[in-house]
Amino acid sequence: MNAFPPPYTAVDDVVDALRTRGCAVLSPTTLAAICGVDLEALKAWRPGWDDLPPDAYLKDGGRYRRRRHSCFVQAGHRLTQVPHRAHWQSEDYNALHGGMHRWFEPMEPALLETPAWSTLVTGLGDVFSQVRDAGDWHVEAHQFRIDTTDGIGRPTPEGAHRDGVDFVAVLLVGRSGIKGGETRVFEAEGPAGQRFTLTEPWAALLLDDHRVIHESTPIQPVDKAGHRDTLVLTYRAGAFQGED
């Protein structure tokens, strides 16, 4: 089956697309332009996905997910890392893993201390503030590797979902030796939806979590074991989940 190409949003239309459709799909060059970040600096992060610890909380018994997690507060253009904390979602948003305080290993300082990190995260936060200005952003950053250790890997084992935040950014870091991993986005309160496959490193999907639900289909190996690496950033006003 041929993959559906991503419906890239023009750089000048990103904010309007989020306002009107709740979704924008960015090419790598558009991501770099709206955040003011050098793509070569992002590409230099790629080795950081090779040593992610296993996710010990998968309730389906799978071994296909590895991850790290760190949290930040964006106040204006200033990004501050907060003390390491658990990742928590209510069962309303994650029926599979909700209600648990999940402690993952923090992201490595070697990545977080690069100038490109704060530039990327605050650049996306500035875009989201143009859509809905809600004050400071409480940002959770997740490094994911989904592999085919078990023959199949599930990027979203909880199925089509919302994350319980204001905005979500899903950035493809890379994929190798796999098929599948199709992205699907649907209106939360309507019939419209779209499907496509991100294949270019540092292509990104931006979502208004109030308006749309999303999922990624399972991945399968091609010839030999493969993987799909992503960076997921969530932005929530007021507090981190579980604090309010």
mmCIF file of N, CA, C and O in Angstrom, residues 181-219:
data_model
loop_
_atom_site.group_PDB
_atom_site.id
_atom_site.type_symbol
_atom_site.label_atom_id
_atom_site.label_comp_id
_atom_site.label_asym_id
_atom_site.label_seq_id
_atom_site.Cartn_x
_atom_site.Cartn_y
_atom_site.Cartn_z
ATOM 1 N N GLY A 181 3.347 3.082 10.527
ATOM 2 C CA GLY A 181 3.586 4.343 11.208
ATOM 3 C C GLY A 181 2.841 5.501 10.563
ATOM 4 O O GLY A 181 3.342 6.621 10.534
ATOM 5 N N GLU A 182 1.651 5.217 10.066
ATOM 6 C CA GLU A 182 0.836 6.266 9.451
ATOM 7 C C GLU A 182 0.208 7.134 10.537
ATOM 8 O O GLU A 182 -0.277 6.638 11.553
ATOM 9 N N THR A 183 0.231 8.434 10.327
ATOM 10 C CA THR A 183 -0.399 9.382 11.248
ATOM 11 C C THR A 183 -1.840 9.610 10.833
ATOM 12 O O THR A 183 -2.136 9.795 9.649
ATOM 13 N N ARG A 184 -2.739 9.624 11.825
ATOM 14 C CA ARG A 184 -4.151 9.882 11.571
ATOM 15 C C ARG A 184 -4.639 10.947 12.546
ATOM 16 O O ARG A 184 -4.383 10.857 13.751
ATOM 17 N N VAL A 185 -5.314 11.951 12.006
ATOM 18 C CA VAL A 185 -5.830 13.070 12.797
ATOM 19 C C VAL A 185 -7.304 13.229 12.484
ATOM 20 O O VAL A 185 -7.694 13.250 11.312
ATOM 21 N N PHE A 186 -8.134 13.334 13.525
ATOM 22 C CA PHE A 186 -9.578 13.445 13.358
ATOM 23 C C PHE A 186 -10.114 14.602 14.197
ATOM 24 O O PHE A 186 -9.570 14.899 15.266
ATOM 25 N N GLU A 187 -11.177 15.223 13.728
ATOM 26 C CA GLU A 187 -11.883 16.188 14.554
ATOM 27 C C GLU A 187 -12.417 15.490 15.803
ATOM 28 O O GLU A 187 -12.963 14.390 15.716
ATOM 29 N N ALA A 188 -12.277 16.139 16.950
ATOM 30 C CA ALA A 188 -12.811 15.556 18.177
ATOM 31 C C ALA A 188 -14.328 15.588 18.199
ATOM 32 O O ALA A 188 -14.968 14.712 18.781
ATOM 33 N N GLU A 189 -14.911 16.585 17.545
ATOM 34 C CA GLU A 189 -16.367 16.749 17.545
ATOM 35 C C GLU A 189 -16.890 16.874 16.119
ATOM 36 O O GLU A 189 -17.647 17.781 15.796
ATOM 37 N N GLY A 190 -16.470 15.999 15.235
ATOM 38 C CA GLY A 190 -16.916 16.079 13.853
ATOM 39 C C GLY A 190 -16.402 14.920 13.033
ATOM 40 O O GLY A 190 -15.644 14.079 13.530
ATOM 41 N N PRO A 191 -16.784 14.878 11.762
ATOM 42 C CA PRO A 191 -16.448 13.725 10.928
ATOM 43 C C PRO A 191 -15.135 13.835 10.166
ATOM 44 O O PRO A 191 -14.658 12.849 9.610
ATOM 45 N N ALA A 192 -14.550 15.021 10.089
ATOM 46 C CA ALA A 192 -13.396 15.231 9.222
ATOM 47 C C ALA A 192 -12.146 14.568 9.789
ATOM 48 O O ALA A 192 -11.948 14.492 11.008
ATOM 49 N N GLY A 193 -11.302 14.092 8.884
ATOM 50 C CA GLY A 193 -10.044 13.490 9.299
ATOM 51 C C GLY A 193 -9.066 13.436 8.147
ATOM 52 O O GLY A 193 -9.431 13.676 6.987
ATOM 53 N N GLN A 194 -7.820 13.146 8.450
ATOM 54 C CA GLN A 194 -6.812 13.002 7.410
ATOM 55 C C GLN A 194 -5.780 11.979 7.852
ATOM 56 O O GLN A 194 -5.616 11.711 9.048
ATOM 57 N N ARG A 195 -5.097 11.407 6.871
ATOM 58 C CA ARG A 195 -4.085 10.389 7.132
ATOM 59 C C ARG A 195 -2.886 10.635 6.229
ATOM 60 O O ARG A 195 -3.029 11.025 5.066
ATOM 61 N N PHE A 196 -1.710 10.390 6.762
ATOM 62 C CA PHE A 196 -0.477 10.606 6.002
ATOM 63 C C PHE A 196 0.668 9.962 6.767
ATOM 64 O O PHE A 196 0.517 9.565 7.936
ATOM 65 N N THR A 197 1.808 9.859 6.129
ATOM 66 C CA THR A 197 2.983 9.265 6.758
ATOM 67 C C THR A 197 4.142 10.250 6.730
ATOM 68 O O THR A 197 4.544 10.709 5.655
ATOM 69 N N LEU A 198 4.644 10.593 7.892
ATOM 70 C CA LEU A 198 5.836 11.436 7.982
ATOM 71 C C LEU A 198 7.068 10.581 7.707
ATOM 72 O O LEU A 198 7.258 9.546 8.344
ATOM 73 N N THR A 199 7.880 11.001 6.760
ATOM 74 C CA THR A 199 9.085 10.244 6.400
ATOM 75 C C THR A 199 10.352 11.085 6.473
ATOM 76 O O THR A 199 11.448 10.532 6.601
ATOM 77 N N GLU A 200 10.245 12.407 6.381
ATOM 78 C CA GLU A 200 11.422 13.270 6.390
ATOM 79 C C GLU A 200 11.834 13.580 7.830
ATOM 80 O O GLU A 200 11.005 14.033 8.624
ATOM 81 N N PRO A 201 13.101 13.353 8.189
ATOM 82 C CA PRO A 201 13.546 13.748 9.516
ATOM 83 C C PRO A 201 13.282 15.227 9.779
ATOM 84 O O PRO A 201 13.564 16.079 8.949
ATOM 85 N N TRP A 202 12.667 15.495 10.937
ATOM 86 C CA TRP A 202 12.306 16.819 11.429
ATOM 87 C C TRP A 202 11.117 17.431 10.715
ATOM 88 O O TRP A 202 10.887 18.629 10.801
ATOM 89 N N ALA A 203 10.334 16.595 10.025
ATOM 90 C CA ALA A 203 8.966 17.002 9.700
ATOM 91 C C ALA A 203 8.173 16.942 11.000
ATOM 92 O O ALA A 203 8.502 16.192 11.925
ATOM 93 N N ALA A 204 7.117 17.744 11.104
ATOM 94 C CA ALA A 204 6.412 17.864 12.381
ATOM 95 C C ALA A 204 4.911 17.994 12.184
ATOM 96 O O ALA A 204 4.440 18.549 11.193
ATOM 97 N N LEU A 205 4.191 17.504 13.172
ATOM 98 C CA LEU A 205 2.742 17.633 13.242
ATOM 99 C C LEU A 205 2.412 18.477 14.458
ATOM 100 O O LEU A 205 2.808 18.153 15.576
ATOM 101 N N LEU A 206 1.680 19.585 14.251
ATOM 102 C CA LEU A 206 1.239 20.448 15.340
ATOM 103 C C LEU A 206 -0.266 20.285 15.513
ATOM 104 O O LEU A 206 -1.014 20.327 14.529
ATOM 105 N N LEU A 207 -0.713 20.144 16.760
ATOM 106 C CA LEU A 207 -2.113 19.849 17.041
ATOM 107 C C LEU A 207 -2.657 20.757 18.132
ATOM 108 O O LEU A 207 -1.973 21.006 19.140
ATOM 109 N N ASP A 208 -3.885 21.203 17.962
ATOM 110 C CA ASP A 208 -4.659 21.814 19.033
ATOM 111 C C ASP A 208 -5.377 20.678 19.744
ATOM 112 O O ASP A 208 -6.332 20.108 19.214
ATOM 113 N N ASP A 209 -4.927 20.340 20.943
ATOM 114 C CA ASP A 209 -5.426 19.156 21.632
ATOM 115 C C ASP A 209 -6.879 19.297 22.087
ATOM 116 O O ASP A 209 -7.520 18.311 22.415
ATOM 117 N N HIS A 210 -7.414 20.527 22.079
ATOM 118 C CA HIS A 210 -8.820 20.726 22.408
ATOM 119 C C HIS A 210 -9.728 20.317 21.246
ATOM 120 O O HIS A 210 -10.901 20.007 21.467
ATOM 121 N N ARG A 211 -9.179 20.325 20.031
ATOM 122 C CA ARG A 211 -10.026 20.213 18.837
ATOM 123 C C ARG A 211 -9.876 18.919 18.065
ATOM 124 O O ARG A 211 -10.771 18.549 17.305
ATOM 125 N N VAL A 212 -8.744 18.222 18.227
ATOM 126 C CA VAL A 212 -8.520 17.028 17.410
ATOM 127 C C VAL A 212 -8.027 15.877 18.275
ATOM 128 O O VAL A 212 -7.498 16.072 19.377
ATOM 129 N N ILE A 213 -8.217 14.661 17.762
ATOM 130 C CA ILE A 213 -7.617 13.469 18.342
ATOM 131 C C ILE A 213 -6.642 12.900 17.314
ATOM 132 O O ILE A 213 -6.760 13.188 16.116
ATOM 133 N N HIS A 214 -5.692 12.101 17.771
ATOM 134 C CA HIS A 214 -4.662 11.622 16.850
ATOM 135 C C HIS A 214 -4.180 10.242 17.260
ATOM 136 O O HIS A 214 -4.341 9.811 18.415
ATOM 137 N N GLU A 215 -3.565 9.559 16.311
ATOM 138 C CA GLU A 215 -2.934 8.267 16.554
ATOM 139 C C GLU A 215 -1.923 7.993 15.454
ATOM 140 O O GLU A 215 -1.944 8.641 14.390
ATOM 141 N N SER A 216 -1.036 7.044 15.709
ATOM 142 C CA SER A 216 -0.123 6.527 14.688
ATOM 143 C C SER A 216 -0.303 5.021 14.614
ATOM 144 O O SER A 216 -0.371 4.345 15.650
ATOM 145 N N THR A 217 -0.365 4.491 13.407
ATOM 146 C CA THR A 217 -0.598 3.063 13.238
ATOM 147 C C THR A 217 0.672 2.272 13.578
ATOM 148 O O THR A 217 1.783 2.813 13.570
ATOM 149 N N PRO A 218 0.536 0.970 13.880
ATOM 150 C CA PRO A 218 1.704 0.154 14.227
ATOM 151 C C PRO A 218 2.744 0.114 13.105
ATOM 152 O O PRO A 218 2.435 0.326 11.927
ATOM 153 N N ILE A 219 3.968 -0.168 13.500
ATOM 154 C CA ILE A 219 5.055 -0.356 12.539
ATOM 155 C C ILE A 219 5.420 -1.833 12.493
ATOM 156 O O ILE A 219 5.279 -2.566 13.469
#
